[in-house]
XYZ file of C-alpha atoms in Angstrom:
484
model
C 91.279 57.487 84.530
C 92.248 61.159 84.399
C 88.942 62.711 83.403
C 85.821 60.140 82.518
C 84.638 60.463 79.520
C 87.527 62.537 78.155
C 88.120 60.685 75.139
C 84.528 61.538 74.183
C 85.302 65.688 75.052
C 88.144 65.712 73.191
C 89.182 65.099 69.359
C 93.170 64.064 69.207
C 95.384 66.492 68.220
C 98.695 66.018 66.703
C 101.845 67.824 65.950
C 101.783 69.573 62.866
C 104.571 70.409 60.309
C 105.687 73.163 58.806
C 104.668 73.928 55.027
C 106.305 72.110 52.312
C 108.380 74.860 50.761
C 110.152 75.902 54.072
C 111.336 72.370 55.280
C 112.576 71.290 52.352
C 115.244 73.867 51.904
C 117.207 72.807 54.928
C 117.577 69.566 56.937
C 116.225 70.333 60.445
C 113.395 69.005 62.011
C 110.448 70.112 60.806
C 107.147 69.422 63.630
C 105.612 72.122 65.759
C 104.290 70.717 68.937
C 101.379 70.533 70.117
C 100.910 73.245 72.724
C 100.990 72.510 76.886
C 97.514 73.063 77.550
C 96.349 70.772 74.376
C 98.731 68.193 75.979
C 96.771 67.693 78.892
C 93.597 67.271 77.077
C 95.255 64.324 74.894
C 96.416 62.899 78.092
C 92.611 62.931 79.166
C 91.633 60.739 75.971
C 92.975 57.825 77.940
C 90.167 55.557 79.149
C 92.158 53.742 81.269
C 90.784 50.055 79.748
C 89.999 47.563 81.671
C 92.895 45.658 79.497
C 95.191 48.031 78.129
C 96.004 46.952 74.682
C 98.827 49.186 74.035
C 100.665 47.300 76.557
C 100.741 44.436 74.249
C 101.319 46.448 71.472
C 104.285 47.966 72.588
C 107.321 46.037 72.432
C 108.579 47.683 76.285
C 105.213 47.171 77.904
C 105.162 50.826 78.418
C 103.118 51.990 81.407
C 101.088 53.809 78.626
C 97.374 54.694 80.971
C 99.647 55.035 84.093
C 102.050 58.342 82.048
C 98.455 59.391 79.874
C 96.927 59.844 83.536
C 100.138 61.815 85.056
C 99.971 64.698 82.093
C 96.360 64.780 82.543
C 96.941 66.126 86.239
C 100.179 67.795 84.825
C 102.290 65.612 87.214
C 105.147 65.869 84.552
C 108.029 64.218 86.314
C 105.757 61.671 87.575
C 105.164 60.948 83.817
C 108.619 60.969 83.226
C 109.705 58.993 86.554
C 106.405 56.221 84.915
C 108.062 56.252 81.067
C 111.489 56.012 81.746
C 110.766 52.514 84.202
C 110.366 50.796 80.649
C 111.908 52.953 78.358
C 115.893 53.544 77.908
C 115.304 56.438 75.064
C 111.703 58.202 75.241
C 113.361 60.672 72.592
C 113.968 57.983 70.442
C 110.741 56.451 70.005
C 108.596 59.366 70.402
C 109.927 60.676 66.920
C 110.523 57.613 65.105
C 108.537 54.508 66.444
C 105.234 53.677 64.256
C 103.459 53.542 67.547
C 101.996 50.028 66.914
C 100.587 50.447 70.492
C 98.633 53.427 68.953
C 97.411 50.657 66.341
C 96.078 49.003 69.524
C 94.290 51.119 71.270
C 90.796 50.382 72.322
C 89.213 53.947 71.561
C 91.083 53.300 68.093
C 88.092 50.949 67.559
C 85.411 54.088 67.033
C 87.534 56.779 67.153
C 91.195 58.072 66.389
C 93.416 56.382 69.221
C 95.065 58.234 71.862
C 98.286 60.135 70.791
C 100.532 58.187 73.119
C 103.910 58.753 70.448
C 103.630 62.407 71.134
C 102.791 62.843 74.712
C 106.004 60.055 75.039
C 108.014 62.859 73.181
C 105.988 65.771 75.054
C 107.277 64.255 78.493
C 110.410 63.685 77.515
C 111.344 66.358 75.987
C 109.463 68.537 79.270
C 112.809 66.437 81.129
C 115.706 67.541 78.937
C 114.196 71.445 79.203
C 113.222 71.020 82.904
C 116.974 69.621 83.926
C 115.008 66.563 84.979
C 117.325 64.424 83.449
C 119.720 63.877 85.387
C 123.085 61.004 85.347
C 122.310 58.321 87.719
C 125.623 56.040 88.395
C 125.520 52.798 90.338
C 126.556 53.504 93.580
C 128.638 50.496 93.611
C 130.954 48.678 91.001
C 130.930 44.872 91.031
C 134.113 44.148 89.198
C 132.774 42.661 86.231
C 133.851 44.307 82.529
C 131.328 44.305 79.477
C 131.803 45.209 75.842
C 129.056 46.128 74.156
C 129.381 45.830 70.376
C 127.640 48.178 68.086
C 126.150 51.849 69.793
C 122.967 51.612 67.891
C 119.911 51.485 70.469
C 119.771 47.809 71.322
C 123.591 48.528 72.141
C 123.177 51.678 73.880
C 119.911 50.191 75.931
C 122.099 46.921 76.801
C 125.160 49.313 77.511
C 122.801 51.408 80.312
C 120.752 48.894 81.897
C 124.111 46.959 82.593
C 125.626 49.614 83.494
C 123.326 50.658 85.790
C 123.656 47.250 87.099
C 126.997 48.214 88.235
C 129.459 46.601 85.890
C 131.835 48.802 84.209
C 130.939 48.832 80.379
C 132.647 49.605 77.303
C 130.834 50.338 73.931
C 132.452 49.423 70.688
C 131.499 51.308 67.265
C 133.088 51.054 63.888
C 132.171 54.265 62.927
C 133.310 57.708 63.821
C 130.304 58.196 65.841
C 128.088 57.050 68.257
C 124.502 56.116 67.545
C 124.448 53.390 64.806
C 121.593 53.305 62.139
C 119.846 56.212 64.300
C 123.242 58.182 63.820
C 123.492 57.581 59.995
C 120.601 56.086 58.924
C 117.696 58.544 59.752
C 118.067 61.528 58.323
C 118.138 64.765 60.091
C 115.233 65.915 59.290
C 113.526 63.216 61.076
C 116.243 63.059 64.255
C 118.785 65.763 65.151
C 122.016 64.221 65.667
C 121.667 66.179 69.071
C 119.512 64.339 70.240
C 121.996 61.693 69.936
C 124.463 63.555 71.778
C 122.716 65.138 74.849
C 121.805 61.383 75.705
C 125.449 60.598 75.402
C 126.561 62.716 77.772
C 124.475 61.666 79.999
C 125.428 58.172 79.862
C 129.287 58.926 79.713
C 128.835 60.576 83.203
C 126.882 57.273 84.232
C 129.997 55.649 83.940
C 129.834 53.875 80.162
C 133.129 54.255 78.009
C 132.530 54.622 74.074
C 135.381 54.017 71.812
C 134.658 54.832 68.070
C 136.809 54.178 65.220
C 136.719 50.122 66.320
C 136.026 47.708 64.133
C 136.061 44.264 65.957
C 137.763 41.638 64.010
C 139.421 44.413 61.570
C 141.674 47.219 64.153
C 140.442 45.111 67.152
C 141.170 41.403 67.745
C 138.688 39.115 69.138
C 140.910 38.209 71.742
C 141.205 41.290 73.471
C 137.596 41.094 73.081
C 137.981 38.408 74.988
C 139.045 39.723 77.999
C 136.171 40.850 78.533
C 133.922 39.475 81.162
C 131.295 39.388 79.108
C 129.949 40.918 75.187
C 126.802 41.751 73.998
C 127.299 41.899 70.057
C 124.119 44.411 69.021
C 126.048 45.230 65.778
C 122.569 45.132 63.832
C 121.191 43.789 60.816
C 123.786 45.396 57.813
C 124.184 43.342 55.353
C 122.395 45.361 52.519
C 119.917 43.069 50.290
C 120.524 43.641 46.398
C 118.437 43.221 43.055
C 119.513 40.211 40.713
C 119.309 42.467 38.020
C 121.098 43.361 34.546
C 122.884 46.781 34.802
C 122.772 46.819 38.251
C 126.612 47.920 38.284
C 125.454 51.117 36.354
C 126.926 53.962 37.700
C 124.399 55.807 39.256
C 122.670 52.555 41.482
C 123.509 53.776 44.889
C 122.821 51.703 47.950
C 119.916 54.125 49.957
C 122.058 53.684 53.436
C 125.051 55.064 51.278
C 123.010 58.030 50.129
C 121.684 58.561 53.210
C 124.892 58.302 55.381
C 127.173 60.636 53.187
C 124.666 63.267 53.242
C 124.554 63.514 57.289
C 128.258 62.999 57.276
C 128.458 66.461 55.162
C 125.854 67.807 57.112
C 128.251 67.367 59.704
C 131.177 68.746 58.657
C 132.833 65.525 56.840
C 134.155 66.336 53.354
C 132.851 63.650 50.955
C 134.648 64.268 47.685
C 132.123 62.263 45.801
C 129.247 62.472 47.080
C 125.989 60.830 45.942
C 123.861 63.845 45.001
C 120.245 63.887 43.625
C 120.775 67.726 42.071
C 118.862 67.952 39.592
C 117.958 64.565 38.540
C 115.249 61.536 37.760
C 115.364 60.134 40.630
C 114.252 56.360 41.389
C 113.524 54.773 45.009
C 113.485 50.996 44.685
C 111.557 49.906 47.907
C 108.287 51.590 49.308
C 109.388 51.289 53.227
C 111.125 53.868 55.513
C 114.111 53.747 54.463
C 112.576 54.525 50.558
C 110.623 57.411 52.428
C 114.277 58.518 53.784
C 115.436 58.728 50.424
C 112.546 60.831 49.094
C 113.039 63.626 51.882
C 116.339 63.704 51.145
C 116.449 63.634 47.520
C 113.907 66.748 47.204
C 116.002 68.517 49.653
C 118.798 68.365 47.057
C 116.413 69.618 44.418
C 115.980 66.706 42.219
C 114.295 66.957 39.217
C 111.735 64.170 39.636
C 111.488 61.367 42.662
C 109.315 57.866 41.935
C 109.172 55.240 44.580
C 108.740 51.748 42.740
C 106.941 49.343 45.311
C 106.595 45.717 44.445
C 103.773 45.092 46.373
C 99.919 46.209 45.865
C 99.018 49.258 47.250
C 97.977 48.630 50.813
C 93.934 50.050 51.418
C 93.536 53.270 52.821
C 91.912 51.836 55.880
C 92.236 48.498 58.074
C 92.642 45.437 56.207
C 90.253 42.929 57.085
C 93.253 40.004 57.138
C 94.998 42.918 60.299
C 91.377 43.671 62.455
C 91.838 45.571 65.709
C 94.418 45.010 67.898
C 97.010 43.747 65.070
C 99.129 45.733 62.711
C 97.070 46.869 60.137
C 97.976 46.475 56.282
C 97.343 49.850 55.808
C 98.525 53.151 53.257
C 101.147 54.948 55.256
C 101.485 58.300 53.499
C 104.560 60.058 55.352
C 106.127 63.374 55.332
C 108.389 62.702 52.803
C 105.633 61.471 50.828
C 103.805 64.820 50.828
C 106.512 66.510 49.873
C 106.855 65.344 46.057
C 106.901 61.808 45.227
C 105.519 59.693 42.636
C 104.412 56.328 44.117
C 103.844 53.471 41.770
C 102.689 50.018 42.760
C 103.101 46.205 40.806
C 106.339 47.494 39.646
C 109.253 45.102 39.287
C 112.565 46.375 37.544
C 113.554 44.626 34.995
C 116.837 46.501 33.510
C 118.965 49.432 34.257
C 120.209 51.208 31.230
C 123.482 52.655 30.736
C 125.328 54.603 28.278
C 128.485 53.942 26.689
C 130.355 55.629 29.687
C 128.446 52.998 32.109
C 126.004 56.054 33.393
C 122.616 55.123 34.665
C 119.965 56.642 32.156
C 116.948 54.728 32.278
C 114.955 51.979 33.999
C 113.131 48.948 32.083
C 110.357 47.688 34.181
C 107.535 45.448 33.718
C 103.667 45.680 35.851
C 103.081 42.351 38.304
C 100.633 40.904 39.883
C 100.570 38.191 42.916
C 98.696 35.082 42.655
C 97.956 33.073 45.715
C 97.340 29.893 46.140
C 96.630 28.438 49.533
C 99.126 26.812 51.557
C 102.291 27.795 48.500
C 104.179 30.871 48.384
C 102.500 33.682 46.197
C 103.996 33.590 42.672
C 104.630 36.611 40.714
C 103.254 37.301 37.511
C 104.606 39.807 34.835
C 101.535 41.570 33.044
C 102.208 41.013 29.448
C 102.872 44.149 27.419
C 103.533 46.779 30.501
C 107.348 46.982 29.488
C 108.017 50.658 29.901
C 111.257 52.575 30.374
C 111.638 55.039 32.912
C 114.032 58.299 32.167
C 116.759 57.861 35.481
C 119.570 59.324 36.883
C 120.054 58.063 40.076
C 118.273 54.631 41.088
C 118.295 54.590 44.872
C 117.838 50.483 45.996
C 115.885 50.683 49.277
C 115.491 46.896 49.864
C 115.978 46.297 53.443
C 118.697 43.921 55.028
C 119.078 40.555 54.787
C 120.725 39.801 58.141
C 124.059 40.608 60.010
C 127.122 40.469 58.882
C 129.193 37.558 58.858
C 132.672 38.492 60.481
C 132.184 38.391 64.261
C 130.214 35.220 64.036
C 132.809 33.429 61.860
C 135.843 34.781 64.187
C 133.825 33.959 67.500
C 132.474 30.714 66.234
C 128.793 32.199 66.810
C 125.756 30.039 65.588
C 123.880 31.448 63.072
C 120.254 30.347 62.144
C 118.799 29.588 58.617
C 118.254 33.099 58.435
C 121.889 34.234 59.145
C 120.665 35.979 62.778
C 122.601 35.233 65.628
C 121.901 32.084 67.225
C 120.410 32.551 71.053
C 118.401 31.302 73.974
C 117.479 34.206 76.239
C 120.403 36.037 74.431
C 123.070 33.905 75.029
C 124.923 32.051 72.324
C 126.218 29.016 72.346
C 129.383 31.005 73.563
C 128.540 31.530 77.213
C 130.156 34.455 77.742
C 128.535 36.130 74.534
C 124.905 37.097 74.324
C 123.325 39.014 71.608
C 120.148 41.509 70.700
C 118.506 43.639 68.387
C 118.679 43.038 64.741
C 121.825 40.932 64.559
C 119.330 38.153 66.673
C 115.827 39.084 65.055
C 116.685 40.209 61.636
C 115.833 43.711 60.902
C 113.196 45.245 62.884
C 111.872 48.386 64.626
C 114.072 51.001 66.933
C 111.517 50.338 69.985
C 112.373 46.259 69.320
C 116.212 46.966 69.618
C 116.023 49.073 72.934
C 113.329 46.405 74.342
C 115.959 43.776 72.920
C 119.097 45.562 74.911
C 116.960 45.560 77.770
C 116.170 41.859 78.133
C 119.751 40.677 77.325
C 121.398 43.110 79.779
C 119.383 41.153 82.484
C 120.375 37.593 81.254
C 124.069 39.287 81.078
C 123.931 40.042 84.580
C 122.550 37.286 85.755
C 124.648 34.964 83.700
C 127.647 37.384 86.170
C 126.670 37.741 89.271
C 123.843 34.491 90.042
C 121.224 36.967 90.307
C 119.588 40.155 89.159
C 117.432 43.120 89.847
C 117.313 44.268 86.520
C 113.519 44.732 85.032
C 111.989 42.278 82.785
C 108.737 42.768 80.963
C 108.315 38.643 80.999
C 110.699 35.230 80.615
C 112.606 33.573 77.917
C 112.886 34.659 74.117
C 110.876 37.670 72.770
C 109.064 36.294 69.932
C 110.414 37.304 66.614
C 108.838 39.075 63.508
């Protein structure tokens, strides 16, 4: 422990944001951080438990007392030297992970937990600025060739670890850049795309090739895939789920990735002729998750006239749950940034219709109130309220709905098993293919950025052992990583 009794001499303190009105007129990120000498005090909050909870809350086993201890004597590089033994992408995580090991911390229990997201972010960032991050290539090549499919960050955390492993690795990604859903599906305003590119760099001097524009199975044949040595297929969970629902090819129902993708693309330079834009409209977000959030920030950065979320659930409690006590994931009201910024939320909404004109243009939404009845040991059933019809003036209907699983092309051309579920088939990340293992979303459905790179991490050691007999890669424990 740093400092005893720390946590009880200091309150946390978190990064702040700037006002409303400022942020939302461009698309930069938008925290101020929380100043050096505050940093060390946070550090201090750490009571070093006897059994460190956030390690089993975090989905890399991060080190989390050992780095909390290191800024509390301002050993920075130690901290960083601590962090980056479990973590691929600090910079990553430390802006966009939900922290569930912040959900588990022990001093959570009376007090606010330690704010381990930021000081991950704090040290990391203290790394890019200090020039501590340096490329580290394997000082020896073993002769063995990888392709890495999909440059999101199970694919770029598979692509390093092997790498550093000494095999010479190719990534593979469809689209004209690399980064995956972190390139084009967070918007800017949450991750600066570079942040994205500083790490490439760094792992392009490491040795790792990245080819963009390549689409296996479309402008790239399976087998010169093939000829690989091995593949890791990380391509992610992409298939986008739908509503069953009359109107739904109204012009004006926009997938939220779609929305969300074009508008970094022109951020970026990319001319998108016609472009999904919430100017001025009554704006819907179908979906009360992230990705809905993402949807929000951006559409009140294009000025829309009105944003509601729809959520088909209840609304959560403000506090813990009593079904998700200390240490789990709490059912809880998670009021984000975009949130704050103009939104209205509405819960026990299901959509019933969406209205068009004449001209097939999206003007309105039908929807009806819900509720859930449960019944023990049966799936809930849904219940329309009788009488809550009510139409909803709309422009734009965003569908924020999640993913129902990977796609189906490089399973059906590489004869992978898929499970009821449509994930890839594995056992310790290898298919029934031998030579092809798998990770991230496209094996556990759609889950959490700090699940892909912990993902990447554990196949790139059954990759290498699968190659060479052995391995010295790190493991945080054996077999499959349960899934969620």
């Amino acid at each position: 422990m740093g400092k005893i009794g720390g946590f009880k001499e200091y309150n946390r303190a978190d990064e702040s944001n700037l006002a409303v009105a400022e942020r939302v007129s461009n698309y930069n990120e938008f925290t101020i951080p929380v100043p050096k000498d505050k940093l060390k005090e946070q550090g201090s909050r750490c009571m070093d438990c006897g059994i460190p909870f956030c390690h089993s809350g975090c989905p890399l086993g991060n080190l989390i007392p050992d780095f909390n201890d290191m800024v509390h004597q301002e050993e920075w590089q130690s901290a960083l030297e601590i962090l980056q033994s479990t973590n691929n992408f600090p910079e990553f995580t430390g802006r966009l992970c939900p922290a569930p090991c912040e959900k588990s911390c022990v001093l959570g229990i009376i007090k606010d937990p330690v704010s381990i997201e930021n000081i991950e972010k704090s040290i990391i960032e203290r790394g890019f600025a200090e020039g501590w991050i340096k490329p580290q290539p394997p000082k020896t090549r073993t002769g063995k060739t990888v392709a890495v499919i999909g440059s999101g960050p199970a694919g770029l955390a598979a692509a390093q670890q092997l790498n550093r492993a000494g095999h010479t690795v190719t990534v593979f990604e469809r689209d004209n850049a690399i980064g995956g859903l972190l390139r084009y599906g967070i918007p800017n305003f949450k991750l600066e795309k570079g942040i994205i590119d500083r790490r490439v760099v760094v792992l392009e001097a490491e040795g790792i090739t990245f080819k963009t524009n390549v689409n296996v199975g479309v402008n790239f044949s399976v087998e010169e895939l093939n000829a690989f040595d091995s593949i890791v297929l990380c391509g992610g969970a992409t298939e986008r789920r739908s509503l069953p629902t009359k109107g739904i090819e109204s012009k004006g129902v926009v997938q939220a990735m779609d929305f969300l993708t074009q508008q970094t693309k022109v951020l970026y330079g990319e001319s998108i002729p016609d472009q999904v834009k919430a100017t001025g409209k009554d704006v819907i977000v179908i979906g009360g998750g992230d990705t809905g959030s993402d949807c929000i920030g951006t559409s009140n950065r294009h000025g829309a006239k009105s944003v509601t979320n729809f959520e088909i659930l209840p609304k959560p409690p403000v506090g813990r749950s009593e079904s998700t006590p200390w240490p789990f994931w709490p059912l809880q009201l998670k009021t984000s940034s975009s949130h704050e910024e103009g939104c209205d939320r509405n819960w026990l909404i299901n959509t019933k219709e969406f209205i068009s004109n004449d001209k097939g243009e999206l003007t309105g939404l039908k929807t009806v109130e819900v509720q859930w009845k449960m019944t023990h040991g049966q799936r809930p059933e849904l219940i329309e309220k009788e009488g809550s019809e009510k139409i909803w003036p709309c422009d734009l209907a965003l569908l924020a709905l999640g993913f129902t699983g990977p796609e189906k092309t490089l399973s059906e051309q590489l004869g992978i098993e898929t499970d009821m579920r449509s994930n890839y088939k594995a056992h310790n990340y290898q298919t029934n293919v031998p030579h092809i293992f798998t990770a991230g979303d496209m094996r556990r459905g759609q889950s959490l950025i700090v699940w892909a790179i912990s993902e990447g991490r554990e196949a790139a050691r059954e990759v290498d052992l699968f190659l060479m007999g052995s391995t010295n890669l790190p493991t945080k424990g054996k077999g499959d990583l349960p899934s969620l």
